[in-house]
Coordinates of C-alpha atoms and ligand atoms in Angstrom, one line a residue:
X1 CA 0.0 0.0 0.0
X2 CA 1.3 3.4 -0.7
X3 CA 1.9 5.3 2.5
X4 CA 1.6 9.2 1.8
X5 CA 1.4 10.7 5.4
X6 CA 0.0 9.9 9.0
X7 CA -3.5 8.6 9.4
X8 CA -6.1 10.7 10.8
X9 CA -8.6 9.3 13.2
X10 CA -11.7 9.9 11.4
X11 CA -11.4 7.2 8.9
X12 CA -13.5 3.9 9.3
X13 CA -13.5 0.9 8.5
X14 CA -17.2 1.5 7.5
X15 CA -16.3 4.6 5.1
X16 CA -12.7 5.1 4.5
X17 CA -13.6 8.5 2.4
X18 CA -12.8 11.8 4.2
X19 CA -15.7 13.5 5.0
X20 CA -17.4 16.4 2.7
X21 CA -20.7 18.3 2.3
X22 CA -23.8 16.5 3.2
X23 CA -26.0 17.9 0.0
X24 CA -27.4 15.8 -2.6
X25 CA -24.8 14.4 -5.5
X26 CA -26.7 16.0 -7.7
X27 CA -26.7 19.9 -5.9
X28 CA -23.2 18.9 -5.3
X29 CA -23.4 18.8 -9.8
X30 CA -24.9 21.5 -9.6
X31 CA -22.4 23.9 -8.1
X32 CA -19.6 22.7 -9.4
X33 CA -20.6 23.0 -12.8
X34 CA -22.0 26.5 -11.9
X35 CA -18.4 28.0 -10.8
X36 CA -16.0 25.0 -10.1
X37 CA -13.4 27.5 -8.9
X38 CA -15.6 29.2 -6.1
X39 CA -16.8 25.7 -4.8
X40 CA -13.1 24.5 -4.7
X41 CA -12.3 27.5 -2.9
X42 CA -15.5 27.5 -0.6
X43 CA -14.7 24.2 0.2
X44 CA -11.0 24.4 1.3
X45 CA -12.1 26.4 3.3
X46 CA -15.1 25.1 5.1
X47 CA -14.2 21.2 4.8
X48 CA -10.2 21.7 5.2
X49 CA -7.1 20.1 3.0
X50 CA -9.2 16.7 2.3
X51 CA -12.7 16.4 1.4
X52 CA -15.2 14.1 -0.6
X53 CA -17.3 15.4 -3.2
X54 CA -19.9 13.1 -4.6
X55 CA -20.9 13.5 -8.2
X56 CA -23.6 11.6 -9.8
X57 CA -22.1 8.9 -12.2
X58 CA -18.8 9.5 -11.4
X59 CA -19.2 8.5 -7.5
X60 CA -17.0 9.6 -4.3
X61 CA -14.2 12.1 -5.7
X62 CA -11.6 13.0 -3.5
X63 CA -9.9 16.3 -3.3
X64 CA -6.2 17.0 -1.6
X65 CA -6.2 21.2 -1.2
X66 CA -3.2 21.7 0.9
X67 CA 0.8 21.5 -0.4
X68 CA 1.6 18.6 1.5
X69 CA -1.2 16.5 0.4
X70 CA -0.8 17.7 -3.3
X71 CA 2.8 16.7 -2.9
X72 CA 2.5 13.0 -1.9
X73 CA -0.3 12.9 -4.7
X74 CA 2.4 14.4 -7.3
X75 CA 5.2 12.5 -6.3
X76 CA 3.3 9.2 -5.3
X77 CA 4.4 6.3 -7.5
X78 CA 3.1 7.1 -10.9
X79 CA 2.0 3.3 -10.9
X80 CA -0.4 3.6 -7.8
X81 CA -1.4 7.1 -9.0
X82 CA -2.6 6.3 -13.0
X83 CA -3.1 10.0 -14.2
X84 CA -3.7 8.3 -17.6
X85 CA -6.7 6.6 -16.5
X86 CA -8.0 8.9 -14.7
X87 CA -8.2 11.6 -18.2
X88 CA -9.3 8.6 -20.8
X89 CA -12.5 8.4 -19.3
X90 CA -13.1 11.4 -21.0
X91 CA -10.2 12.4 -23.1
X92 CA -9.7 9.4 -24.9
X93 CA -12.4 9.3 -27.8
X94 CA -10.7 12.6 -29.3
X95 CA -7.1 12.1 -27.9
X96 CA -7.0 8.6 -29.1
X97 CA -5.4 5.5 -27.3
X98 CA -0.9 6.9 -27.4
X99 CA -1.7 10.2 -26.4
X100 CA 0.4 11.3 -23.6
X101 CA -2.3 12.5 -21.7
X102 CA -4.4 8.7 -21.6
X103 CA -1.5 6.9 -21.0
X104 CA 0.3 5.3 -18.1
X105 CA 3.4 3.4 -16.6
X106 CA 5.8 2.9 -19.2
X107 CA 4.2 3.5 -22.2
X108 CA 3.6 6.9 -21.2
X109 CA 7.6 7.8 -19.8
X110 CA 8.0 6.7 -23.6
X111 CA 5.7 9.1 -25.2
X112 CA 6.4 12.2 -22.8
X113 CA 10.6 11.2 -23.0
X114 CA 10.1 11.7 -26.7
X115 CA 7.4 14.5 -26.7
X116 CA 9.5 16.7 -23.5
X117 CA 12.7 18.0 -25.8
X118 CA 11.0 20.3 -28.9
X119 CA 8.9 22.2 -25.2
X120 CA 11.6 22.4 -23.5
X121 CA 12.4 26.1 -21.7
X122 CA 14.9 27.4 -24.8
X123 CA 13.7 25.7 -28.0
X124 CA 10.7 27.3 -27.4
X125 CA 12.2 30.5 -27.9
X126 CA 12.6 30.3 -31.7
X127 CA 9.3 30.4 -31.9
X128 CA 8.9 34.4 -30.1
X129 CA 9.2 36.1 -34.0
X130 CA 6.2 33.4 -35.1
X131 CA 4.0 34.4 -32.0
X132 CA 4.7 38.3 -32.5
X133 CA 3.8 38.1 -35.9
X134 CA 0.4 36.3 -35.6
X135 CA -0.6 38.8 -32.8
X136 CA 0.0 41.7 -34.6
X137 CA -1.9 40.0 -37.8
X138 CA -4.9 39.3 -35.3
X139 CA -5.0 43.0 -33.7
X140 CA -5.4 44.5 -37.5
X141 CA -8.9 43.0 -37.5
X142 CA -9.7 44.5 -33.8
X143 CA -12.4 47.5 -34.1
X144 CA -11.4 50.9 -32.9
X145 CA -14.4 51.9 -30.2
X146 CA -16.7 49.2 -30.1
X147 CA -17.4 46.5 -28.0
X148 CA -16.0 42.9 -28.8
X149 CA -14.8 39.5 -27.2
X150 CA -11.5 39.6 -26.9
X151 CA -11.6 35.6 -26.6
X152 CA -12.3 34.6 -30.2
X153 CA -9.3 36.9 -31.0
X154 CA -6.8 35.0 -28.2
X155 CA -8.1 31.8 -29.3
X156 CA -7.2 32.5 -33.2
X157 CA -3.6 33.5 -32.1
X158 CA -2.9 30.1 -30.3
X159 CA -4.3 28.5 -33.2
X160 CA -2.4 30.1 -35.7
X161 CA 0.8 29.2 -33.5
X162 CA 0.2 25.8 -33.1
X163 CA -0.6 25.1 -36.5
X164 CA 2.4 26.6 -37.6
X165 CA 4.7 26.4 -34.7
X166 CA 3.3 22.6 -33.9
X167 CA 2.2 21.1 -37.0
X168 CA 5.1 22.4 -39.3
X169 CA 1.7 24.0 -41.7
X170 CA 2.8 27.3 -44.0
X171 CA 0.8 26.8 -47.2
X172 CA -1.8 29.1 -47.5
X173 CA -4.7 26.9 -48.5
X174 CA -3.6 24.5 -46.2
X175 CA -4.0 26.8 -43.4
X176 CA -7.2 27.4 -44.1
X177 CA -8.1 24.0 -44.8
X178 CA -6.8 22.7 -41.1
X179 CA -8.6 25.9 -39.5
X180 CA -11.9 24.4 -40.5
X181 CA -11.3 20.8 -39.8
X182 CA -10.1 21.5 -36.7
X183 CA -13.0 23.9 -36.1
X184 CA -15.3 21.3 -37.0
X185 CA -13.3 18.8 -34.5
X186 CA -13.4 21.1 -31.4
X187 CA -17.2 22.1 -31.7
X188 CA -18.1 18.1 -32.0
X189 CA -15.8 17.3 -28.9
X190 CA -17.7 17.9 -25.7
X191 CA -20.6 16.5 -23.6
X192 CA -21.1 13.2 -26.5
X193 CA -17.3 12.7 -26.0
X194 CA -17.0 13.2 -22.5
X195 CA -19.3 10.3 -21.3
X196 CA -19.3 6.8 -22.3
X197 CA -22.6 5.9 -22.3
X198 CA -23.9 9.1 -24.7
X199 CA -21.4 7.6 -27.4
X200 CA -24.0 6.1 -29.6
X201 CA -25.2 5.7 -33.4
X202 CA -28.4 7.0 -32.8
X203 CA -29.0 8.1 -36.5
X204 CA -26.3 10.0 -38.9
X205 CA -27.5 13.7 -37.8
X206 CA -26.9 12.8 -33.9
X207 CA -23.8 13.6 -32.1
X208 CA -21.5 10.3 -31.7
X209 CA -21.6 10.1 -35.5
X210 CA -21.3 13.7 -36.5
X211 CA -18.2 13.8 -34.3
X212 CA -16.5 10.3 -35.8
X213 CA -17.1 12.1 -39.4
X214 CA -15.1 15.3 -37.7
X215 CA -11.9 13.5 -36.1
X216 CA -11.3 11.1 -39.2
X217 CA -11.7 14.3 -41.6
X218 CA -9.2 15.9 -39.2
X219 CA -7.0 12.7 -39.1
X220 CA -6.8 12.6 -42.9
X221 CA -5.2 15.8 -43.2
X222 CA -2.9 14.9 -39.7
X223 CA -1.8 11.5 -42.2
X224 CA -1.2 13.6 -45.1
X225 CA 0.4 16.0 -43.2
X226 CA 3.0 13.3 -41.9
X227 CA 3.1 11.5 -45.4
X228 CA 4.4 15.1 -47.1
X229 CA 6.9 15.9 -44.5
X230 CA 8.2 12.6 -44.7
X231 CA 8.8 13.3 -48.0
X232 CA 10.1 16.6 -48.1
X233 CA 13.9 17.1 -48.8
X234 CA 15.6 18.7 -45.8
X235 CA 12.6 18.0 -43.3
X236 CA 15.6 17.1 -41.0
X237 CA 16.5 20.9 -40.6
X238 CA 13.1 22.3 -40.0
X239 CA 11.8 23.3 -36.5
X240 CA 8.0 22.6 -35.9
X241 CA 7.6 20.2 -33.6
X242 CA 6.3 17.6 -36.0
X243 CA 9.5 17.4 -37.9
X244 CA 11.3 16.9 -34.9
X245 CA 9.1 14.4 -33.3
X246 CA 10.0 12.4 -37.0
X247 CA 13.8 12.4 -35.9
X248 CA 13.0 11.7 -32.3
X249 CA 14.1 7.8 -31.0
X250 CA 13.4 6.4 -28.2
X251 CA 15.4 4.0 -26.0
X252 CA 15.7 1.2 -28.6
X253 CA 16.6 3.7 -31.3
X254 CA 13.1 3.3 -32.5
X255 CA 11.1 6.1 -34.1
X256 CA 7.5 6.9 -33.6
X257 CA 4.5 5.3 -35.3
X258 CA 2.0 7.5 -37.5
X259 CA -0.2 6.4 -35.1
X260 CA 1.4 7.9 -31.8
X261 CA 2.3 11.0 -33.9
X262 CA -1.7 11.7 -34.6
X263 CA -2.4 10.9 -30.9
X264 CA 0.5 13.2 -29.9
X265 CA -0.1 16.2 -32.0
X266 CA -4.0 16.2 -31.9
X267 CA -3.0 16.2 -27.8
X268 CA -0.7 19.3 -28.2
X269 CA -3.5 20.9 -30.5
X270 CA -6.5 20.2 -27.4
X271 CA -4.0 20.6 -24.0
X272 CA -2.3 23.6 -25.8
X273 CA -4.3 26.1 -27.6
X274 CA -8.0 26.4 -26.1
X275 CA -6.1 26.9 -22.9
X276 CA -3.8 29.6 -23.7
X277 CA -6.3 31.8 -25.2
X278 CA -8.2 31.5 -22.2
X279 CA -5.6 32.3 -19.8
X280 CA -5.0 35.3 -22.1
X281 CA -8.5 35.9 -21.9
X282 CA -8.4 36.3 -18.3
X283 CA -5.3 38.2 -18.1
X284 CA -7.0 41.1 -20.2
X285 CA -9.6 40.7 -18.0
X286 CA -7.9 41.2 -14.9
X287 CA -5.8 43.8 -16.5
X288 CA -8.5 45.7 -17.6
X289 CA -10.2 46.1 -14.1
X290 CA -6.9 46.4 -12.3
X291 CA -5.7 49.5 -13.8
X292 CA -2.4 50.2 -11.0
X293 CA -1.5 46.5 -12.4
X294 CA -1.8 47.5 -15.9
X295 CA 0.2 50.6 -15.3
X296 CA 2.7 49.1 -13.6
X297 CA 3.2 46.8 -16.2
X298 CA 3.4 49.6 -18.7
X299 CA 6.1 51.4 -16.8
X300 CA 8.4 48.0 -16.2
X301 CA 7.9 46.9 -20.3
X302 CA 9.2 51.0 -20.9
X303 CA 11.8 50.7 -18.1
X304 CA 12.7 47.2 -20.7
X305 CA 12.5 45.1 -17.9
X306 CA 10.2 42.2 -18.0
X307 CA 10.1 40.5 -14.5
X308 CA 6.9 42.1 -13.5
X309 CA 5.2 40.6 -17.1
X310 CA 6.3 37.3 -16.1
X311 CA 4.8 37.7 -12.7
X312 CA 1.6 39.0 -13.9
X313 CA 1.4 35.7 -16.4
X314 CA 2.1 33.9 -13.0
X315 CA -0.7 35.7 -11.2
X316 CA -3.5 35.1 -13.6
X317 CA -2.5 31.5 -13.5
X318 CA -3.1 31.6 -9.6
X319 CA -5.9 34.0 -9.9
X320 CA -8.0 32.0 -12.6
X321 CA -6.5 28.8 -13.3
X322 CA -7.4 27.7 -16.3
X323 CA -8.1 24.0 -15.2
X324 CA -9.6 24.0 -12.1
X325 CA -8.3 20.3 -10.8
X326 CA -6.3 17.3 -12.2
X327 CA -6.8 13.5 -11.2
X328 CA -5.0 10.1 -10.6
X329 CA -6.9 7.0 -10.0
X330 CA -5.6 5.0 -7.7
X331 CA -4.5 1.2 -8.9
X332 CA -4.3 -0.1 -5.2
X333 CA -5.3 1.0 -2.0
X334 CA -3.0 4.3 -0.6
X335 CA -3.4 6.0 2.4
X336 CA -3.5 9.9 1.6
X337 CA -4.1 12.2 4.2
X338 CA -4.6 9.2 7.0
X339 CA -7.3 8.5 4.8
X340 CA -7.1 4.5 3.4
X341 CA -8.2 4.9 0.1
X342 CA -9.3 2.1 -2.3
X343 CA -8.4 0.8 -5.1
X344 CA -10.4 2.3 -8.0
X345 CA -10.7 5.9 -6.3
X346 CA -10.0 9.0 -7.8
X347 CA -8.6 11.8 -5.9
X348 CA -8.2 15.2 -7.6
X349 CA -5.6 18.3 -6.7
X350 CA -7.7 21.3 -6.0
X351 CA -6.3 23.3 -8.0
X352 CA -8.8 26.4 -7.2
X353 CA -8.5 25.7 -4.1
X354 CA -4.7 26.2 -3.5
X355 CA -4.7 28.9 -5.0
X356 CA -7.0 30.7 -2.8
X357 CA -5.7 29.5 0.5
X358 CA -5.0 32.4 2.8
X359 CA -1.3 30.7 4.1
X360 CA 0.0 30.0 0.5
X361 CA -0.6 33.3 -0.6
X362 CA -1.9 36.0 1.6
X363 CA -5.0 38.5 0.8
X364 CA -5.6 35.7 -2.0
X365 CA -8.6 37.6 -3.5
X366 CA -6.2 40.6 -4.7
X367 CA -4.5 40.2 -8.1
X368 CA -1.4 41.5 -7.6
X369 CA 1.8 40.0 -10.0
X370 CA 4.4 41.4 -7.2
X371 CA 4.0 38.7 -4.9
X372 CA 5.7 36.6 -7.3
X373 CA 8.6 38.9 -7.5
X374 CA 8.6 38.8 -3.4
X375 CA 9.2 35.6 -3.2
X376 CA 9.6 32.1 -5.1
X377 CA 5.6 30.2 -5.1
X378 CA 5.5 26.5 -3.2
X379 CA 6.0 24.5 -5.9
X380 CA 3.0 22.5 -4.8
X381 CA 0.6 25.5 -3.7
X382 CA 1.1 27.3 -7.4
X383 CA 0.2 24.4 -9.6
X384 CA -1.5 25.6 -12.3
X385 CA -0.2 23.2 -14.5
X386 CA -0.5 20.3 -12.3
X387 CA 3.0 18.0 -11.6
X388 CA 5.2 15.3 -11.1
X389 CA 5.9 13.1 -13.9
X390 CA 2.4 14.6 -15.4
X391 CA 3.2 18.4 -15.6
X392 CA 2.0 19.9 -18.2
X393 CA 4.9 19.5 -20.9
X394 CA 3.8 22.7 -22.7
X395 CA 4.2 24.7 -19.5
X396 CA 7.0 26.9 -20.1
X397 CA 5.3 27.2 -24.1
X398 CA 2.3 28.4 -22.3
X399 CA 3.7 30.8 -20.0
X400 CA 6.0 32.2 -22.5
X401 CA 3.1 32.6 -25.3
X402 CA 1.4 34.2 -22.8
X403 CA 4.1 37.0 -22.1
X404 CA 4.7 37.3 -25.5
X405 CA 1.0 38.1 -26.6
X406 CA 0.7 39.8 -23.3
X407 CA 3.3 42.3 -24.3
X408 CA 2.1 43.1 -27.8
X409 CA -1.6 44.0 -26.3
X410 CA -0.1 46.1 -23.4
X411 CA 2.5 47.7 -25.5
X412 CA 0.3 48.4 -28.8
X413 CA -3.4 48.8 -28.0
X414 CA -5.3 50.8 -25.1
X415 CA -7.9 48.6 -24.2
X416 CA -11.2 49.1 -21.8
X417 CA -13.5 46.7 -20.1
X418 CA -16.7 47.0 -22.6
X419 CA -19.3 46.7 -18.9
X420 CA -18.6 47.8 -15.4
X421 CA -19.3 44.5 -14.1
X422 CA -16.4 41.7 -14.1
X423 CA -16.8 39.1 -15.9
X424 CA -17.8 36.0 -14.4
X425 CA -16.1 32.3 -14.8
X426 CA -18.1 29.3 -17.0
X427 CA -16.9 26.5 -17.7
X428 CA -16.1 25.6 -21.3
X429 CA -14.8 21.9 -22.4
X430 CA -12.8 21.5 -19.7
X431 CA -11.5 25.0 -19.0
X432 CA -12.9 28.2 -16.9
X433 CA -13.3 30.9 -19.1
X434 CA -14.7 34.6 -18.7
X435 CA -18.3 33.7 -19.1
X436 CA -18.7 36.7 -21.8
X437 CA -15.4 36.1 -23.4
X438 CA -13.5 38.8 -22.0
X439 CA -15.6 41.8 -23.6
X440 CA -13.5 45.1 -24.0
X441 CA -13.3 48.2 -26.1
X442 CA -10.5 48.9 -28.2
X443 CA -9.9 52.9 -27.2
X444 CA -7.3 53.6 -30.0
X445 CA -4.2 51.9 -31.5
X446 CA -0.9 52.9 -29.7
X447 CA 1.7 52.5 -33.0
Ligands
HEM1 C1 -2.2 28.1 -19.9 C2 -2.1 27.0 -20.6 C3 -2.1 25.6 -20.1 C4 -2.6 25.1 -18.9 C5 -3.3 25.9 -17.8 C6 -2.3 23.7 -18.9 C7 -2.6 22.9 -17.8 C8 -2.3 21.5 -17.8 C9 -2.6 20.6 -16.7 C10 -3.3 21.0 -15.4 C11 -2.2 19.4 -17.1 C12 -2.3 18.1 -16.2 C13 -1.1 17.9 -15.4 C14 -1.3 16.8 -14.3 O1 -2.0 15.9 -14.5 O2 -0.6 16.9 -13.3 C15 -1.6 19.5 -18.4 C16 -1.1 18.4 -19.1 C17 -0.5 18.5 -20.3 N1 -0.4 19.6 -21.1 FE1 -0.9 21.5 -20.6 N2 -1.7 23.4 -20.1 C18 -1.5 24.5 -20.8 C19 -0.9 24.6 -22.0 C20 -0.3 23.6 -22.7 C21 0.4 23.7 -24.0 C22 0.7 25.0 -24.7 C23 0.7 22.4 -24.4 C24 1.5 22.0 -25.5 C25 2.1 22.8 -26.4 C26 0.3 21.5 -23.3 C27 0.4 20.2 -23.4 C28 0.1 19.3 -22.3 C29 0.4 17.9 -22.3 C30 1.0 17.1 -23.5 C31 0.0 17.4 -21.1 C32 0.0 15.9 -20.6 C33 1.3 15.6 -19.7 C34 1.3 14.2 -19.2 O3 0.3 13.6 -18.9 O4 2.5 13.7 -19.0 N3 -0.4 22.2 -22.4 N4 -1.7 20.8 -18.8

């Protein structure tokens, strides 16, 4: 049995689950789905750093909300903690079965070994000029003095990156081609996806059908994609990701399959883009209604320093995490907490909650970037892109797409909030996103 701290007395032999709020599963639903954040955050801090939620179909959930606890779940053995599992439930129809993100053990140290070098902190930077240039190409098509969602806009960005930055794609009519497939793809992905028993034939108009027509539509290009590369004279000296992930070997000198290439750049194209734009989203957002923020920001880009940038990104992050939890099902029983868990049970990091509590980062309901420049976050209280041997592999791309685009808004475009009242958070797919999409007005251009 895994051992991850010292039991606590209330567990039973009865009920081993920590305790949690009495309500209905369903009302338990209910609020979660309304504002997953604020319930995270309520209940870390009415219920403490270990609670059960109960969901209807998915059961008892457990949630760890305090460093320690996150730790041992992050650094538990990855074989007794199956992240892999615990994201195919829902992940796996659009993710397929080598993604990175539905695997475990060692079939998934293979595909992240091999996937880890083209993200890694400095590679990434070749890709600055690329990210400039699509932000400034988006901002043309921004009005001057009415209102509009800034989210769209964010969204095309990332997508434009990926495409090219990810996929290797320049052609013109290509482009536009993979835009609409991969369109198509992310409006039929969702609730049809999500749960096993709504993926059914049940006609050619309904969902499960209209989204199997979307992903192989979107996999033929992917194939065609690899086929031409493959081809292409020189492909060994390009930079998108796909051509190196064709050069990458793993252990046994062996190369990757077509197969685990689709999986792993269709995984890149759903982890990576829908949750950048939303976390730029927000940063506008929290920008725009935290003007001595945006100022400051504005005097340190001037001043050419950009410490106070990178703590902002990190602020958002903390402030609105884009994910609001990440899971691990366990394999065999582990104690967590004192708590003896099962086999079979999932237990989630709060990530919401963390991030609110009052000990890891004080006056937690202020945005303010400088208290990353006063001091270095617990690695396991700031975890907006999870951890361990699962941390989000694009998390340096993320953070420094995020300055990047960040930068060009702040430094070329005076922006205002579009309403007086802040935006709230919804949940889309799987992220939290400003439930009006982050509606501003665009005052004047500022070049
Ligand atoms: C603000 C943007 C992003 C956020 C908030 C985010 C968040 C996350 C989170 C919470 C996880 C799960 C970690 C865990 O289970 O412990 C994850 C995994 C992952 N993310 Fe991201 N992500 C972002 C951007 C990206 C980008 C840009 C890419 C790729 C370019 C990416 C690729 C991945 C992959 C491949 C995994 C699976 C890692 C594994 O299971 O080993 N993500 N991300």
């Amino acid at each position: 049995m895994e051992q991850a701290t010292l039991p606590r007395p209330h567990a039973t032999r009865r009920d081993p689950f920590p305790p949690g709020p009495r309500t209905p599963a369903i009302a338990q639903a209910i609020n979660y789905a309304r504002d997953p954040l604020g319930f995270l955050a309520a209940h870390q801090r009415s219920q403490g750093d270990i609670f059960t939620i109960r969901f209807p179909y998915f059961g008892k959930i457990v949630y760890v909300a305090s460093p320690d606890l996150v730790k041992a779940l992050f650094t538990g053995s990855p074989a007794t903690f199956h992240a892999g599992e615990a994201n195919a439930t829902m992940l796996e129809p659009a993710l397929g079965p080598n993604s990175v993100l539905t695997l475990d053990d060692q079939p998934h140290l293979r595909q992240r070994k091999l996937l880890l070098p083209p993200f890694h902190g400095e590679r990434i930077q070749r890709y600055g000029e690329l990210i400039v240039e699509m932000t400034r190409r988006e901002m043309e098509s921004w009005p001057v003095g009415e209102p509009f969602a800034m989210r769209p806009h964010t969204q095309r960005i990332t997508l434009a990156v990926i495409m090219r930055a990810v996929f290797g794609v320049h052609d013109e009519a290509r482009l536009i081609r993979f835009e609409r497939l991969i369109e198509d793809f992310a409006r039929r992905v969702g609730v049809v996806t999500s749960f096993p028993m709504l993926r059914r034939n049940l006609g050619p108009g309904s969902p499960w059908p209209r989204f199997l027509r979307s992903r192989a539509a979107l996999d033929e290009f992917i194939y065609e994609e690899i086929r031409l590369r493959r081809a292409e004279p020189g492909h060994e000296d390009r930079d998108d990701v796909l051509s190196l992930l064709l050069e990458a070997r793993d252990e046994d000198g062996n190369p990757m399959t077509d197969q685990e290439l689709r999986d792993e750049l269709v995984t890149v194209l759903g982890a990576g883009h829908e949750t950048t734009a939303t976390g730029l989203a927000w940063a506008v957002e929290l920008l725009n209604r935290n003007p001595a923020v945006l100022s400051n920001l504005r005097d340190s880009l001037a001043a050419g320093t950009d410490d106070y940038l990178g703590a902002t990104v990190k602020e958002v992050l903390r402030y609105r995490p884009v994910i609001v939890d990440v899971g691990r099902k366990l394999t065999q029983p582990a104690t967590i907490g004192g708590y003896e868990l099962p086999a079979g049970s999932f237990v989630l990091a709060a990530i919401a909650g963390l991030h609110y509590r009052e000990d890891a980062f004080p006056r937690p309901y202020e945005f303010r970037p400088e208290r990353f420049l006063e001091g270095k976050a617990d690695n396991y209280a700031w975890i907006p892109f999870g951890g361990g041997t699962r941390r989000c592999i694009g998390a340096a791309f993320a953070e420094y797409e995020m300055r990047t685009i960040l930068r060009e808004f702040v430094e070329r475009a005076d922006l205002r909030p579009a309403s007086p009242k802040p935006e709230k958070v919804r949940v889309r797919n799987i992220t939290l996103a400003p439930a009006k999409n982050t509606r501003v007005v665009l005052e004047r251009r500022l070049y």
